Every structure is written in C-alpha cells, then in structure tokens.
mmCIF file of C-alpha atoms and ligand atoms in Angstrom:
data_model
loop_
_atom_site.group_PDB
_atom_site.id
_atom_site.type_symbol
_atom_site.label_atom_id
_atom_site.label_comp_id
_atom_site.label_asym_id
_atom_site.label_seq_id
_atom_site.Cartn_x
_atom_site.Cartn_y
_atom_site.Cartn_z
ATOM 1 C CA MET K 1 30.042 -10.169 6.720
ATOM 2 C CA PRO K 2 26.775 -8.176 6.631
ATOM 3 C CA ASP K 3 26.561 -5.652 9.448
ATOM 4 C CA PRO K 4 23.579 -6.686 11.639
ATOM 5 C CA GLY K 5 23.157 -3.086 12.790
ATOM 6 C CA ALA K 6 22.966 -1.734 9.238
ATOM 7 C CA ALA K 7 19.288 -2.627 8.726
ATOM 8 C CA ARG K 8 18.373 -0.647 11.798
ATOM 9 C CA THR K 9 19.871 2.539 10.383
ATOM 10 C CA GLU K 10 18.795 2.136 6.752
ATOM 11 C CA GLY K 11 15.966 4.632 7.246
ATOM 12 C CA ALA K 12 17.861 7.059 9.476
ATOM 13 C CA GLY K 13 16.796 10.614 8.724
ATOM 14 C CA ARG K 14 14.128 9.458 6.274
ATOM 15 C CA THR K 15 10.375 9.847 6.595
ATOM 16 C CA VAL K 16 7.834 7.353 5.293
ATOM 17 C CA PHE K 17 4.151 8.165 4.951
ATOM 18 C CA VAL K 18 1.797 5.150 4.954
ATOM 19 C CA THR K 19 -1.878 5.706 4.105
ATOM 20 C CA GLY K 20 -4.617 3.345 5.256
ATOM 21 C CA ALA K 21 -2.498 2.383 8.259
ATOM 22 C CA ALA K 22 -5.175 1.930 10.938
ATOM 23 C CA GLY K 23 -4.523 -1.826 10.808
ATOM 24 C CA GLY K 24 -3.809 -4.611 8.356
ATOM 25 C CA LEU K 25 -0.957 -4.270 5.896
ATOM 26 C CA GLY K 26 -0.617 -0.527 6.527
ATOM 27 C CA ARG K 27 0.138 -1.161 10.187
ATOM 28 C CA SER K 28 2.646 -3.893 9.300
ATOM 29 C CA PHE K 29 4.379 -1.522 6.864
ATOM 30 C CA ALA K 30 4.555 1.170 9.553
ATOM 31 C CA VAL K 31 6.146 -1.163 12.101
ATOM 32 C CA GLY K 32 8.499 -2.647 9.494
ATOM 33 C CA PHE K 33 9.756 0.790 8.460
ATOM 34 C CA ALA K 34 10.165 1.768 12.133
ATOM 35 C CA GLN K 35 12.335 -1.310 12.672
ATOM 36 C CA ARG K 36 14.589 -0.051 9.861
ATOM 37 C CA GLY K 37 15.046 3.306 11.588
ATOM 38 C CA TYR K 38 12.615 5.432 9.518
ATOM 39 C CA GLN K 39 10.426 8.033 11.128
ATOM 40 C CA VAL K 40 6.897 7.022 10.306
ATOM 41 C CA ALA K 41 3.753 9.003 9.517
ATOM 42 C CA VAL K 42 0.454 7.163 9.273
ATOM 43 C CA ALA K 43 -3.010 8.342 8.286
ATOM 44 C CA ASP K 44 -6.371 6.741 7.713
ATOM 45 C CA LEU K 45 -10.082 7.539 7.607
ATOM 46 C CA ASN K 46 -9.956 5.771 10.966
ATOM 47 C CA SER K 47 -7.707 8.221 12.825
ATOM 48 C CA GLU K 48 -7.999 6.297 16.118
ATOM 49 C CA GLY K 49 -6.605 3.182 14.472
ATOM 50 C CA ALA K 50 -3.839 5.287 12.932
ATOM 51 C CA ALA K 51 -2.999 6.664 16.395
ATOM 52 C CA GLU K 52 -2.732 3.099 17.729
ATOM 53 C CA THR K 53 -0.343 2.266 14.886
ATOM 54 C CA ALA K 54 1.728 5.320 15.778
ATOM 55 C CA GLU K 55 2.033 3.950 19.330
ATOM 56 C CA LEU K 56 3.366 0.661 17.924
ATOM 57 C CA VAL K 57 5.879 2.656 15.872
ATOM 58 C CA ARG K 58 7.033 4.529 18.980
ATOM 59 C CA ALA K 59 7.370 1.206 20.813
ATOM 60 C CA GLU K 60 10.013 0.358 18.178
ATOM 61 C CA GLY K 61 11.909 3.500 19.208
ATOM 62 C CA ALA K 62 10.969 5.504 16.108
ATOM 63 C CA ARG K 63 9.380 8.960 15.798
ATOM 64 C CA ALA K 64 5.753 8.789 14.712
ATOM 65 C CA TRP K 65 2.983 11.075 13.479
ATOM 66 C CA SER K 66 -0.613 10.082 12.938
ATOM 67 C CA GLY K 67 -3.655 11.816 11.566
ATOM 68 C CA ALA K 68 -6.854 11.561 9.602
ATOM 69 C CA VAL K 69 -7.013 11.501 5.831
ATOM 70 C CA ASP K 70 -9.687 10.820 3.264
ATOM 71 C CA VAL K 71 -7.692 9.954 0.172
ATOM 72 C CA THR K 72 -10.684 10.742 -2.055
ATOM 73 C CA ASP K 73 -10.727 14.374 -0.922
ATOM 74 C CA PRO K 74 -8.123 16.674 -2.548
ATOM 75 C CA VAL K 75 -8.145 19.093 0.387
ATOM 76 C CA SER K 76 -7.740 16.331 2.960
ATOM 77 C CA ALA K 77 -4.927 14.776 0.890
ATOM 78 C CA THR K 78 -3.122 18.114 0.577
ATOM 79 C CA ASP K 79 -3.488 18.922 4.268
ATOM 80 C CA ALA K 80 -2.228 15.490 5.328
ATOM 81 C CA ALA K 81 0.783 15.654 3.004
ATOM 82 C CA ALA K 82 1.675 19.126 4.282
ATOM 83 C CA ALA K 83 1.447 17.944 7.906
ATOM 84 C CA VAL K 84 3.616 14.906 7.179
ATOM 85 C CA ALA K 85 6.185 17.050 5.358
ATOM 86 C CA GLU K 86 6.365 19.307 8.398
ATOM 87 C CA PHE K 87 6.878 16.223 10.596
ATOM 88 C CA GLY K 88 9.606 15.121 8.175
ATOM 89 C CA GLY K 89 11.496 18.425 8.307
ATOM 90 C CA GLY K 90 10.137 19.573 4.939
ATOM 91 C CA ARG K 91 10.185 16.309 3.018
ATOM 92 C CA ILE K 92 8.461 12.981 2.495
ATOM 93 C CA ASP K 93 11.059 10.422 1.424
ATOM 94 C CA VAL K 94 8.716 7.473 0.895
ATOM 95 C CA LEU K 95 4.974 7.445 0.197
ATOM 96 C CA VAL K 96 3.174 4.097 0.543
ATOM 97 C CA ASN K 97 -0.255 4.348 -1.082
ATOM 98 C CA ASN K 98 -1.943 1.553 0.845
ATOM 99 C CA ALA K 99 -5.438 2.898 1.644
ATOM 100 C CA ALA K 100 -8.181 1.119 -0.258
ATOM 101 C CA MET K 101 -11.609 -0.385 -0.177
ATOM 102 C CA TYR K 102 -10.901 -4.112 -0.063
ATOM 103 C CA ALA K 103 -12.874 -6.638 1.978
ATOM 104 C CA ASN K 104 -15.878 -4.305 2.152
ATOM 105 C CA VAL K 105 -16.212 -4.295 -1.653
ATOM 106 C CA THR K 106 -19.312 -6.373 -2.469
ATOM 107 C CA ARG K 107 -18.685 -9.534 -4.481
ATOM 108 C CA SER K 108 -21.360 -9.919 -7.119
ATOM 109 C CA PRO K 109 -21.784 -10.765 -10.809
ATOM 110 C CA LEU K 110 -20.937 -7.796 -13.025
ATOM 111 C CA GLU K 111 -24.619 -7.349 -13.869
ATOM 112 C CA ASP K 112 -25.409 -6.709 -10.203
ATOM 113 C CA ILE K 113 -22.654 -4.290 -9.193
ATOM 114 C CA ASP K 114 -24.170 -1.112 -7.843
ATOM 115 C CA PRO K 115 -22.891 1.781 -10.020
ATOM 116 C CA ASP K 116 -22.536 3.939 -6.908
ATOM 117 C CA GLU K 117 -20.294 1.318 -5.316
ATOM 118 C CA TRP K 118 -18.287 1.170 -8.554
ATOM 119 C CA ASP K 119 -17.699 4.930 -8.296
ATOM 120 C CA ARG K 120 -16.743 4.706 -4.638
ATOM 121 C CA VAL K 121 -14.232 1.895 -5.252
ATOM 122 C CA MET K 122 -12.619 3.849 -8.083
ATOM 123 C CA ALA K 123 -12.554 7.009 -5.962
ATOM 124 C CA VAL K 124 -10.703 5.347 -3.085
ATOM 125 C CA ASN K 125 -8.528 2.785 -4.895
ATOM 126 C CA LEU K 126 -7.588 4.655 -8.071
ATOM 127 C CA LYS K 127 -8.235 8.371 -7.668
ATOM 128 C CA GLY K 128 -6.989 8.164 -4.061
ATOM 129 C CA PRO K 129 -3.388 7.151 -4.866
ATOM 130 C CA TRP K 130 -3.279 9.824 -7.590
ATOM 131 C CA LEU K 131 -4.536 12.509 -5.191
ATOM 132 C CA MET K 132 -1.975 11.435 -2.586
ATOM 133 C CA VAL K 133 0.931 11.537 -5.063
ATOM 134 C CA ARG K 134 -0.336 14.906 -6.325
ATOM 135 C CA ALA K 135 -0.467 16.195 -2.748
ATOM 136 C CA ALA K 136 2.920 14.753 -1.787
ATOM 137 C CA SER K 137 4.687 15.789 -4.989
ATOM 138 C CA PRO K 138 5.869 19.240 -3.804
ATOM 139 C CA HIS K 139 7.419 17.545 -0.754
ATOM 140 C CA LEU K 140 9.140 14.636 -2.542
ATOM 141 C CA PRO K 141 12.890 15.233 -2.786
ATOM 142 C CA GLU K 142 15.145 13.833 -5.485
ATOM 143 C CA GLY K 143 15.535 10.107 -4.756
ATOM 144 C CA ALA K 144 12.125 9.817 -3.093
ATOM 145 C CA ARG K 145 10.056 6.646 -3.504
ATOM 146 C CA VAL K 146 6.400 5.967 -4.159
ATOM 147 C CA VAL K 147 5.000 2.486 -3.532
ATOM 148 C CA ASN K 148 1.454 1.820 -4.763
ATOM 149 C CA MET K 149 -0.581 -1.145 -3.555
ATOM 150 C CA SER K 150 -2.101 -3.200 -6.347
ATOM 151 C CA SER K 151 -3.202 -6.834 -5.997
ATOM 152 C CA ALA K 152 -2.315 -10.194 -7.554
ATOM 153 C CA THR K 153 -6.036 -10.579 -8.149
ATOM 154 C CA ILE K 154 -5.579 -8.675 -11.396
ATOM 155 C CA TYR K 155 -3.596 -11.608 -12.823
ATOM 156 C CA SER K 156 -6.166 -14.243 -11.840
ATOM 157 C CA GLY K 157 -9.110 -12.045 -12.888
ATOM 158 C CA SER K 158 -11.081 -12.920 -9.773
ATOM 159 C CA GLU K 159 -14.719 -13.404 -10.691
ATOM 160 C CA GLN K 160 -17.514 -11.351 -9.162
ATOM 161 C CA TRP K 161 -15.164 -8.573 -8.128
ATOM 162 C CA LEU K 162 -14.933 -6.550 -11.339
ATOM 163 C CA HIS K 163 -14.756 -3.111 -9.751
ATOM 164 C CA TYR K 164 -12.085 -4.056 -7.214
ATOM 165 C CA VAL K 165 -9.977 -5.894 -9.791
ATOM 166 C CA ALA K 166 -10.321 -3.058 -12.328
ATOM 167 C CA SER K 167 -9.269 -0.493 -9.726
ATOM 168 C CA LYS K 168 -6.137 -2.480 -8.874
ATOM 169 C CA GLY K 169 -5.295 -2.950 -12.567
ATOM 170 C CA GLY K 170 -5.563 0.812 -12.903
ATOM 171 C CA VAL K 171 -3.029 1.197 -10.107
ATOM 172 C CA ILE K 172 -0.447 -0.691 -12.190
ATOM 173 C CA ALA K 173 -1.150 1.429 -15.267
ATOM 174 C CA MET K 174 -0.962 4.596 -13.192
ATOM 175 C CA THR K 175 2.308 3.463 -11.603
ATOM 176 C CA ARG K 176 3.946 3.395 -15.052
ATOM 177 C CA VAL K 177 2.883 6.935 -15.956
ATOM 178 C CA MET K 178 3.870 8.230 -12.535
ATOM 179 C CA ALA K 179 7.251 6.504 -12.881
ATOM 180 C CA LYS K 180 7.922 8.372 -16.120
ATOM 181 C CA GLU K 181 6.757 11.756 -14.908
ATOM 182 C CA LEU K 182 8.400 11.658 -11.471
ATOM 183 C CA GLY K 183 11.460 9.853 -12.817
ATOM 184 C CA ARG K 184 12.579 13.189 -14.268
ATOM 185 C CA ARG K 185 13.149 14.201 -10.652
ATOM 186 C CA GLY K 186 14.971 10.986 -9.701
ATOM 187 C CA ILE K 187 11.904 9.596 -7.935
ATOM 188 C CA THR K 188 10.975 5.928 -8.397
ATOM 189 C CA VAL K 189 7.371 4.715 -8.480
ATOM 190 C CA ASN K 190 6.609 1.001 -8.181
ATOM 191 C CA ALA K 191 3.721 -1.241 -7.212
ATOM 192 C CA ILE K 192 3.320 -4.306 -5.016
ATOM 193 C CA ALA K 193 0.736 -6.922 -5.950
ATOM 194 C CA PRO K 194 0.145 -9.123 -2.889
ATOM 195 C CA GLY K 195 -1.696 -12.389 -3.055
ATOM 196 C CA PHE K 196 -4.425 -13.166 -0.553
ATOM 197 C CA THR K 197 -2.954 -12.194 2.815
ATOM 198 C CA LEU K 198 -4.287 -12.889 6.289
ATOM 199 C CA THR K 199 -5.124 -9.394 7.516
ATOM 200 C CA GLU K 200 -8.139 -8.848 9.779
ATOM 201 C CA ALA K 201 -10.058 -7.671 6.725
ATOM 202 C CA SER K 202 -9.283 -10.930 4.902
ATOM 203 C CA TYR K 203 -10.617 -13.053 7.766
ATOM 204 C CA GLY K 204 -13.914 -11.227 7.262
ATOM 205 C CA LEU K 205 -14.046 -12.284 3.602
ATOM 206 C CA MET K 206 -14.430 -16.027 4.076
ATOM 207 C CA SER K 207 -14.707 -18.705 6.753
ATOM 208 C CA ASP K 208 -11.674 -20.799 5.768
ATOM 209 C CA ALA K 209 -9.257 -17.933 5.117
ATOM 210 C CA GLU K 210 -6.148 -19.728 6.464
ATOM 211 C CA ASN K 211 -6.353 -22.338 3.748
ATOM 212 C CA TYR K 212 -7.434 -20.211 0.797
ATOM 213 C CA GLY K 213 -5.112 -20.745 -2.183
ATOM 214 C CA VAL K 214 -2.416 -22.460 -0.107
ATOM 215 C CA ASP K 215 -2.373 -25.543 -2.350
ATOM 216 C CA ARG K 216 -1.815 -23.338 -5.435
ATOM 217 C CA GLY K 217 1.249 -21.499 -4.115
ATOM 218 C CA ALA K 218 4.787 -22.769 -4.626
ATOM 219 C CA LEU K 219 5.565 -22.210 -0.946
ATOM 220 C CA ARG K 220 2.418 -24.025 0.241
ATOM 221 C CA ARG K 221 1.583 -21.693 3.112
ATOM 222 C CA ALA K 222 -0.722 -18.755 3.760
ATOM 223 C CA SER K 223 0.567 -15.203 3.418
ATOM 224 C CA GLN K 224 0.929 -13.165 6.616
ATOM 225 C CA PRO K 225 1.030 -9.328 6.583
ATOM 226 C CA GLU K 226 4.747 -9.467 7.468
ATOM 227 C CA ASP K 227 5.391 -11.381 4.243
ATOM 228 C CA ILE K 228 4.533 -8.272 2.225
ATOM 229 C CA VAL K 229 6.628 -5.762 4.189
ATOM 230 C CA GLY K 230 10.012 -6.737 2.746
ATOM 231 C CA ALA K 231 8.994 -5.739 -0.773
ATOM 232 C CA ALA K 232 8.074 -2.241 0.419
ATOM 233 C CA LEU K 233 11.344 -1.924 2.359
ATOM 234 C CA PHE K 234 13.276 -3.006 -0.730
ATOM 235 C CA LEU K 235 11.448 -0.538 -2.993
ATOM 236 C CA ALA K 236 12.202 2.224 -0.471
ATOM 237 C CA SER K 237 15.870 1.283 -0.092
ATOM 238 C CA SER K 238 18.957 2.261 -2.063
ATOM 239 C CA ASP K 239 19.064 -1.353 -3.327
ATOM 240 C CA SER K 240 16.185 -0.566 -5.723
ATOM 241 C CA SER K 241 17.327 2.849 -6.944
ATOM 242 C CA PHE K 242 17.280 1.823 -10.659
ATOM 243 C CA ILE K 243 13.920 0.032 -10.547
ATOM 244 C CA SER K 244 10.864 2.067 -11.534
ATOM 245 C CA GLY K 245 7.424 1.532 -13.050
ATOM 246 C CA GLN K 246 7.502 -2.138 -11.995
ATOM 247 C CA THR K 247 5.098 -4.368 -10.124
ATOM 248 C CA ILE K 248 6.392 -6.980 -7.684
ATOM 249 C CA VAL K 249 4.045 -9.907 -7.094
ATOM 250 C CA VAL K 250 4.346 -11.151 -3.501
ATOM 251 C CA ASP K 251 2.202 -14.258 -3.238
ATOM 252 C CA GLY K 252 4.420 -17.190 -2.313
ATOM 253 C CA GLY K 253 4.734 -18.240 -5.948
ATOM 254 C CA ARG K 254 1.105 -18.513 -6.984
ATOM 255 C CA GLN K 255 0.904 -16.299 -10.077
ATOM 256 C CA PHE K 256 3.730 -16.342 -12.581
ATOM 257 C CA ILE K 257 3.455 -13.273 -14.791
HETATM 258 N N1 NAD Z 301 -5.163 -8.410 2.438
HETATM 259 C C1 NAD Z 301 -5.041 -8.909 1.196
HETATM 260 O O1 NAD Z 301 -5.218 -10.112 0.924
HETATM 261 C C2 NAD Z 301 -4.652 -7.987 0.061
HETATM 262 C C3 NAD Z 301 -4.278 -8.568 -1.157
HETATM 263 C C4 NAD Z 301 -3.921 -7.734 -2.206
HETATM 264 C C5 NAD Z 301 -3.916 -6.358 -2.036
HETATM 265 N N2 NAD Z 301 -4.302 -5.833 -0.838
HETATM 266 C C6 NAD Z 301 -4.272 -4.373 -0.712
HETATM 267 O O2 NAD Z 301 -3.461 -4.040 0.409
HETATM 268 C C7 NAD Z 301 -3.958 -2.858 1.023
HETATM 269 C C8 NAD Z 301 -4.254 -3.107 2.493
HETATM 270 O O3 NAD Z 301 -5.144 -4.194 2.627
HETATM 271 P P1 NAD Z 301 -5.632 -4.722 4.074
HETATM 272 O O4 NAD Z 301 -5.906 -6.168 3.934
HETATM 273 O O5 NAD Z 301 -4.698 -4.250 5.115
HETATM 274 O O6 NAD Z 301 -7.050 -3.996 4.182
HETATM 275 P P2 NAD Z 301 -7.644 -2.993 5.253
HETATM 276 O O7 NAD Z 301 -9.083 -2.822 4.909
HETATM 277 O O8 NAD Z 301 -7.295 -3.432 6.632
HETATM 278 O O9 NAD Z 301 -6.850 -1.644 4.991
HETATM 279 C C9 NAD Z 301 -7.321 -0.599 4.202
HETATM 280 C C10 NAD Z 301 -7.282 0.680 5.019
HETATM 281 O O10 NAD Z 301 -7.637 1.764 4.170
HETATM 282 C C11 NAD Z 301 -8.441 2.639 4.915
HETATM 283 N N3 NAD Z 301 -9.249 3.467 4.024
HETATM 284 C C12 NAD Z 301 -10.333 3.086 3.295
HETATM 285 N N4 NAD Z 301 -10.823 4.138 2.627
HETATM 286 C C13 NAD Z 301 -10.027 5.196 2.925
HETATM 287 C C14 NAD Z 301 -10.043 6.556 2.532
HETATM 288 N N5 NAD Z 301 -10.978 7.046 1.707
HETATM 289 N N6 NAD Z 301 -9.077 7.370 3.015
HETATM 290 C C15 NAD Z 301 -8.153 6.880 3.874
HETATM 291 N N7 NAD Z 301 -8.097 5.621 4.292
HETATM 292 C C16 NAD Z 301 -9.034 4.777 3.819
HETATM 293 C C17 NAD Z 301 -9.284 1.744 5.805
HETATM 294 O O11 NAD Z 301 -9.811 2.461 6.919
HETATM 295 C C18 NAD Z 301 -8.289 0.671 6.192
HETATM 296 O O12 NAD Z 301 -7.634 0.971 7.402
HETATM 297 C C19 NAD Z 301 -5.158 -2.436 0.190
HETATM 298 O O13 NAD Z 301 -4.729 -1.535 -0.812
HETATM 299 C C20 NAD Z 301 -5.625 -3.746 -0.421
HETATM 300 O O14 NAD Z 301 -6.376 -3.537 -1.600
HETATM 301 C C21 NAD Z 301 -4.673 -6.607 0.208
#
C-alpha cells in the first residue's frame, strides 16, 4: 500500500526556487512543492506578488523566501540565486525557470512584429532561463534538478506569435545542452510544454478562454494551473532521476509529438 504521508515528506530538507511566481503557474508550482514538504523560494519582477505567494506557501506549513528578480539582468539573477542558496542552507535543489513574457506578447503577423519587442521576448524567455541556471549553478548540488518552462505552442506553430513561439522552441534546445553539461554533475535538466492553461494571464488573452482548444484535446476539458504542477513535482522527484534533456507535453492529449 502506498504511504499517504510519503508525498508530504518527499521534499523534506530540499529547497525549490521558482521564478516568475507572483501568480499564475509559478504560484501553483510554489504551493504544490510546499504541499510535498519542500521549502520554497519565489522571485519575480513583481516582488509584492511573490511575497503573497510566499504567504500561501507558509499557509501550507512550509518555509518560504520571496524576493525580486529580473531574469534578464545577470547581477539580479546572481544576487537572487545567492539569497536563495543562503535560505536553502547553501544549496538550491530544484530550479523552476518559469518567468516569461507570455500574454503580454503582442500577437501580430511576422511582418509587423516590433524588433524591440522581439529582443525583449528573447531576453526574458530565452536569455533569462540561461542567466538563472548560470547564477544557480554554483549552488546546485549533485542530484539537483532544473525544470524549464517551454510551451506546447511550439508544436502547433501558433500563427502571429513568432517571437513567443521561437523563444519557447529555444528553451527546448537549450534544455538539451544544459542537460549534457550539468549531467556531468548528476544534475537533470528537463522542460515542460503546457498547452493553453487557464491562468489569470490566459483569461486576458481571449474572451472565450474556458473553451479554447477543449474540443481538440483527448480529455475534452480545459487545463487548470494545477494540471501542470504534477509534471514539475515528478521532474524534481527521485522517480525521474534517469530522465534528462526531455520535454513533457502537458496538454490533456492535444499534441502528439
Ligand atoms: N498559461 C498558459 O497557457 C501557458 C502555456 C504554455 C506555457 N506557459 C508558460 O508558463 C509560464 C507561466 O505562465 P503564466 O500563464 O503563469 O503567465 P504569467 O504572466 O502569470 O507568469 C509569468 C511571470 O513571469 C514574471 N516575469 C516576467 N518578466 C520577468 C522578468 N524579467 N524577471 C522576473 N520575472 C518576470 C511576470 O511578472 C509573471 O509573474 C511562462 O513561462 C509561460 O510562457 C504558459
């Protein structure tokens, strides 16, 4: 019989650092890890939102740290990683690279994308995860885990979103190189590619968000933030210790890759 208390202690003594955790999926990851007994550090450009997430983590009975980070800024990334490592007693066991520009990325034909917005999207969504792994690297012990957030949109090639889709495709490519380099130290690096998920940001994208894509998914229902959390918990757990460089699509069976 599975031990019902085991899940609670899975993260005991381990520290997870979730970026972009002022709300949305980042907040759901933070609470999900807290429920598994991890101590949880969260950071975001929006430090007030991150502090609110930390309160939710504490409400689950877990230790929490929150702060500000701009993942595009090497100094900010380094400072945040150092502060989280201190919170974690000198180590960061799991890094979830969740921060991104998402619903605020303009949808337009490729001819009309503003080159400055292109640069900004790449800076946050692609350079950001690299800078965070670079900053966290000295604090990642053997057996540590990195989880990068991609998107299932790269498989459908969503029109009029070239910069966002390209940035998330880059995350998958980057995950493979990181897996090889950090694998030498026993660290796994994987990506999650969620389908359209009903975060607050997603509701801002369209009027009929609840129904978007539901008829094309095997499970015929919309994705909630909590639907994505299990994949991150699995990739952080000992159950996935021999899985690296992979991308898990979590979309209720919409894209088959
Ligand atoms: N919601 C979806 O349908 C969906 C689908 C596929 C992938 N994703 C990915 O999941 C992640 C979370 O999505 P979400 O729906 O919760 O969106 P969200 O906009 O709520 O979360 C993104 C967070 O990143 C933060 N952020 C932005 N720029 C930052 C920076 N420079 N430094 C630090 N933090 C910064 C934002 O403040 C925000 O809190 C993103 O990587 C997104 O691309 C979302």
